[in-house]
PDB file of C-alpha atoms in Angstrom:
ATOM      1  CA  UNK B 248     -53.221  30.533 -54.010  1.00  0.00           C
ATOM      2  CA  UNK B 249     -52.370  30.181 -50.368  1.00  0.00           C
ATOM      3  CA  UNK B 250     -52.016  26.614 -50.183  1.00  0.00           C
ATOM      4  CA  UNK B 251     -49.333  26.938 -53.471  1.00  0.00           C
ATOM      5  CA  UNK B 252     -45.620  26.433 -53.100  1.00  0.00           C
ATOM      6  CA  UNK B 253     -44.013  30.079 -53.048  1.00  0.00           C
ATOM      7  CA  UNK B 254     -41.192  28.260 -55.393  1.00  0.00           C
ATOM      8  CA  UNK B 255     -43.959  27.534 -57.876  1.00  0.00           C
ATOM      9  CA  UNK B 256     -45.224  31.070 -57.870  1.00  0.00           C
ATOM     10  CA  UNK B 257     -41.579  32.283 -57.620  1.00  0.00           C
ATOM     11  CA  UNK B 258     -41.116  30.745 -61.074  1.00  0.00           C
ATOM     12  CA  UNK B 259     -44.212  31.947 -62.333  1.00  0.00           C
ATOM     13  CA  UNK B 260     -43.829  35.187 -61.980  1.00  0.00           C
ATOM     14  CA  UNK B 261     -40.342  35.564 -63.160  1.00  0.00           C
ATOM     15  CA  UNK B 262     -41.696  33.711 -66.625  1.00  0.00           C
ATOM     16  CA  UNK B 263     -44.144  36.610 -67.118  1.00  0.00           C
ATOM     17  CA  UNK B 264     -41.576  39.585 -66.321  1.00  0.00           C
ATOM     18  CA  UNK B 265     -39.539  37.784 -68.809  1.00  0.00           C
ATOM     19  CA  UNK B 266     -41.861  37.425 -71.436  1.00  0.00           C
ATOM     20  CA  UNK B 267     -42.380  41.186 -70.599  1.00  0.00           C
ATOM     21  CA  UNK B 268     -38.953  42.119 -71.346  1.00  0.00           C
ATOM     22  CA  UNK B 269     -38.343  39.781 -73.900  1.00  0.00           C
ATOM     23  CA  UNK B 270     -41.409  41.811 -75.172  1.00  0.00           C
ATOM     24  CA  UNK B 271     -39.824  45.099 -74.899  1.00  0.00           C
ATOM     25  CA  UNK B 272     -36.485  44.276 -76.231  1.00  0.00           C
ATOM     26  CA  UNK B 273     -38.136  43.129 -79.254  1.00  0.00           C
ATOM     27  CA  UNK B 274     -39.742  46.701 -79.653  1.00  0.00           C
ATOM     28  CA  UNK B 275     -36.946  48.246 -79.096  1.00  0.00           C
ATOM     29  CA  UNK B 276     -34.938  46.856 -81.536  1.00  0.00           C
ATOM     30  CA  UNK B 277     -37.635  47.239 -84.021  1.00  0.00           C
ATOM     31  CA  UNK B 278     -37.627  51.186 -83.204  1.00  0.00           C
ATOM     32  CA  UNK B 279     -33.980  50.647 -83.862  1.00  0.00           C
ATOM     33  CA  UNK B 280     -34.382  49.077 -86.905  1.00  0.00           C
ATOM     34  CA  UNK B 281     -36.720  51.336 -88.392  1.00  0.00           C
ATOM     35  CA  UNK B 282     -34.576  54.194 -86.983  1.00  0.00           C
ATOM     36  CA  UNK B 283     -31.517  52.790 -89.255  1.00  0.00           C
ATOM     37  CA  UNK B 284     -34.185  52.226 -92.337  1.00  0.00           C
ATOM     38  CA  UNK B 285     -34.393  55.730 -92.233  1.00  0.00           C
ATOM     39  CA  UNK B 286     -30.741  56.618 -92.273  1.00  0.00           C
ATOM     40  CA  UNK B 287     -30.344  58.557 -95.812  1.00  0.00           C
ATOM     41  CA  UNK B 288     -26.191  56.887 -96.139  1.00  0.00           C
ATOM     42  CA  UNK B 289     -24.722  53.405 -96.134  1.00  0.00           C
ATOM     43  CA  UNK B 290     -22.608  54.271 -92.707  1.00  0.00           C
ATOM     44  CA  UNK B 291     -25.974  55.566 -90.689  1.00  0.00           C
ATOM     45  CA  UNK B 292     -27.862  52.489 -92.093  1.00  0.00           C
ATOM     46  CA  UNK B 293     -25.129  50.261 -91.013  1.00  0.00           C
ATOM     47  CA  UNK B 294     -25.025  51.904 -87.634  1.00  0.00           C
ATOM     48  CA  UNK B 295     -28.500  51.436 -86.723  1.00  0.00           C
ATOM     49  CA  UNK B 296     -28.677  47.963 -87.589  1.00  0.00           C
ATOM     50  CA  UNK B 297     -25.804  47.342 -85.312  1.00  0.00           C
ATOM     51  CA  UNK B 298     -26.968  48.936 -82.584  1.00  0.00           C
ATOM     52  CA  UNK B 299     -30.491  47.070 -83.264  1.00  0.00           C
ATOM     53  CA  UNK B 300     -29.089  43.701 -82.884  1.00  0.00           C
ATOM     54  CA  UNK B 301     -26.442  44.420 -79.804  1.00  0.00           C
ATOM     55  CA  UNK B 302     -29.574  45.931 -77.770  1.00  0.00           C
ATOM     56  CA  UNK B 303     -31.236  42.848 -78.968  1.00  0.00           C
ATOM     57  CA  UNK B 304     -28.897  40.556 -77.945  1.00  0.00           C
ATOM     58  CA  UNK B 305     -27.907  42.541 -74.020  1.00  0.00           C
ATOM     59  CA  UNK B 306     -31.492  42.412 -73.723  1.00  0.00           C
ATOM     60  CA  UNK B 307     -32.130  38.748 -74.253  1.00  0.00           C
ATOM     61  CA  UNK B 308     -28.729  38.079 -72.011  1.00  0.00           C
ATOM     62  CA  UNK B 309     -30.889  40.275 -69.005  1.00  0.00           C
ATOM     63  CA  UNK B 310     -33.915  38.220 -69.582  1.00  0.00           C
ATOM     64  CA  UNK B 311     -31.835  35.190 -69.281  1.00  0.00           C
ATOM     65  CA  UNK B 312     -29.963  36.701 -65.756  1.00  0.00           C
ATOM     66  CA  UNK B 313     -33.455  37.198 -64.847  1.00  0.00           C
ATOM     67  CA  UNK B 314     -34.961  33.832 -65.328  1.00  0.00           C
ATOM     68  CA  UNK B 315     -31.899  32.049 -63.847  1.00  0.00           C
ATOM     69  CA  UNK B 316     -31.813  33.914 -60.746  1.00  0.00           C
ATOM     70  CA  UNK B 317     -35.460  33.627 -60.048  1.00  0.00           C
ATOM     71  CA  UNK B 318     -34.833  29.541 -60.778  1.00  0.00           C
ATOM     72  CA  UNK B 319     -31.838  30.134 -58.771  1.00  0.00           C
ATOM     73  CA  UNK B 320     -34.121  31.856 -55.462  1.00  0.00           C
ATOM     74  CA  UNK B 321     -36.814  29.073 -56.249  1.00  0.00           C
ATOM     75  CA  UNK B 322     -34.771  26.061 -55.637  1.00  0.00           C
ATOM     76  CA  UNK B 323     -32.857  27.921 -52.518  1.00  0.00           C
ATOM     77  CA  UNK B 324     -36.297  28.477 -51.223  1.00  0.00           C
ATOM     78  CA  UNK B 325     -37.783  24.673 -52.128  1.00  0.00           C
ATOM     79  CA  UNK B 326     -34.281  23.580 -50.365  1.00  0.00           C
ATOM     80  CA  UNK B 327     -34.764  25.611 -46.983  1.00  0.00           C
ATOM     81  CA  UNK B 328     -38.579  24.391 -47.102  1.00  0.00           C
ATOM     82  CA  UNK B 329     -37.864  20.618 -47.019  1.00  0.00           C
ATOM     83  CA  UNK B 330     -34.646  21.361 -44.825  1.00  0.00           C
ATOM     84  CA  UNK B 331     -37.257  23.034 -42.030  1.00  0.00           C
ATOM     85  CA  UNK B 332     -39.547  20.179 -42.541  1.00  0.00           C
ATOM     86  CA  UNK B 333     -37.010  17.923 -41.793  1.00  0.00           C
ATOM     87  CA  UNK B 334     -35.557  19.838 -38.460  1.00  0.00           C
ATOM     88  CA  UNK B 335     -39.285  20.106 -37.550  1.00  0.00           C
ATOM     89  CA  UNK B 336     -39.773  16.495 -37.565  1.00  0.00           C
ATOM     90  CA  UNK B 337     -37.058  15.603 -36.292  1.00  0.00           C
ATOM     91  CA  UNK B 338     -37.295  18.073 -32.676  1.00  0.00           C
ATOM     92  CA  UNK B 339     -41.050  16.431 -32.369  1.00  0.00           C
ATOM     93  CA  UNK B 340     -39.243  12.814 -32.576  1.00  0.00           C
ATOM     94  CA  UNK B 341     -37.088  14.147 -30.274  1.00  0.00           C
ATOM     95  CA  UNK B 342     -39.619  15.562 -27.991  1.00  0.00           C
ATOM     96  CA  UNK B 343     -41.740  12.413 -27.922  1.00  0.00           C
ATOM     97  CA  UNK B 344     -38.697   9.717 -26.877  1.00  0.00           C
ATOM     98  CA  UNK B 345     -38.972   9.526 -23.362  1.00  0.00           C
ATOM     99  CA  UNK B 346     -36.223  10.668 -20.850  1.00  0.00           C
ATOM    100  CA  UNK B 347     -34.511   8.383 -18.568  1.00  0.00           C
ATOM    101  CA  UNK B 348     -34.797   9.595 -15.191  1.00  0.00           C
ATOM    102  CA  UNK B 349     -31.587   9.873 -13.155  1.00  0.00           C
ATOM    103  CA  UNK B 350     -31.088   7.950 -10.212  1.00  0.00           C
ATOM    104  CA  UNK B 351     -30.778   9.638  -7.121  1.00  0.00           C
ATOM    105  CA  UNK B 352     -27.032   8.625  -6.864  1.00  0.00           C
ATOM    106  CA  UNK B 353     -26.257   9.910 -10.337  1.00  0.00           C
ATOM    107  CA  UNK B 354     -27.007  13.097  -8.509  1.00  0.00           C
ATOM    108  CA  UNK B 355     -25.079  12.791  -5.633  1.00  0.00           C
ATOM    109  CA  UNK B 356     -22.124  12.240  -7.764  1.00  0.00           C
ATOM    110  CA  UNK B 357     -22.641  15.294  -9.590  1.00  0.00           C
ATOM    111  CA  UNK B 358     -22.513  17.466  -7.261  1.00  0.00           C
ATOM    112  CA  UNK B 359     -18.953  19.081  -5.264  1.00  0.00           C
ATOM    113  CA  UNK B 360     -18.871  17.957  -2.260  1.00  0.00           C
ATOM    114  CA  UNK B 361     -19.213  21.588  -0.110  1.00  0.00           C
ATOM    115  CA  UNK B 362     -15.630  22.338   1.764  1.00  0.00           C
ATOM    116  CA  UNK B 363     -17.048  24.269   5.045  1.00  0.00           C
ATOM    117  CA  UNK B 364     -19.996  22.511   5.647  1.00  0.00           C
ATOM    118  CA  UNK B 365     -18.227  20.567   8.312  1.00  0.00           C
ATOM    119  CA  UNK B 366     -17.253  23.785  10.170  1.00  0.00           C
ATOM    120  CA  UNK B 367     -20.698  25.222   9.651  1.00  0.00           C
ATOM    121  CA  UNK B 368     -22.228  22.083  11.403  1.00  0.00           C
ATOM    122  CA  UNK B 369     -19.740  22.662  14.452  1.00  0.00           C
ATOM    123  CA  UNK B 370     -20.923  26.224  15.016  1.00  0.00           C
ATOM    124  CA  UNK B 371     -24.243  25.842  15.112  1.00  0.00           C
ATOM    125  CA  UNK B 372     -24.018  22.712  17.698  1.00  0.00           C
ATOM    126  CA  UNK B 373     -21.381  24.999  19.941  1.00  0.00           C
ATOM    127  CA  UNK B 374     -24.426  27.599  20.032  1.00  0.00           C
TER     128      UNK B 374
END
């Protein structure tokens, strides 16, 4: 399992905790549903069944929220894999062109000319 794409196991793993809930909504709205079988009037029986199929349906709309955000968090973390592949190779291209080397009058250009060397020069001869 080391050598598996942490998007791939991302996925997984969300699939199970939403078989899971999907799992546990089911029994709870059976619970439900045999709570309301058991109303003794019309109104209680009514009740229960409604209740019944609104946690049914919330809990179906969380295992849904679940699965697409652990999609979502897959494909962000597929996209930032390739992305640091691709930086990766490109700094070793990088690093392997070779440098031109500067002539030595490039770097005599580059540098500002010093203002007191001049005066600097004259002291230490007058000495």
């Amino acid at each position: 399992m080391a050598e598996a794409d942490l998007d791939a196991i991302i996925r997984q793993l969300a699939k199970q905790q939403t078989k899971a809930l999907t799992a546990a909504v089911k029994k709870r709205r059976d619970a439900l549903l045999a709570r309301a079988a058991k109303a003794k009037d019309a109104g209680g029986k009514a009740q229960g069944k409604a209740l019944a199929t609104a946690a049914y349906e919330q809990g179906l709309a969380a295992a849904k929220r679940l699965q697409t955000a652990a999609d979502n968090a897959a494909d962000a973390y597929a996209r930032a894999m390739r992305k640091a592949a691709e930086d990766a190779a490109a700094a070793a291209a990088a690093a392997s062109k070779p440098k031109p080397a500067k002539a030595a009058a490039d770097k005599a250009e580059t540098k500002p000319a010093k203002t007191g060397a001049k005066k600097k020069a004259a002291k230490k001869a007058k000495r």
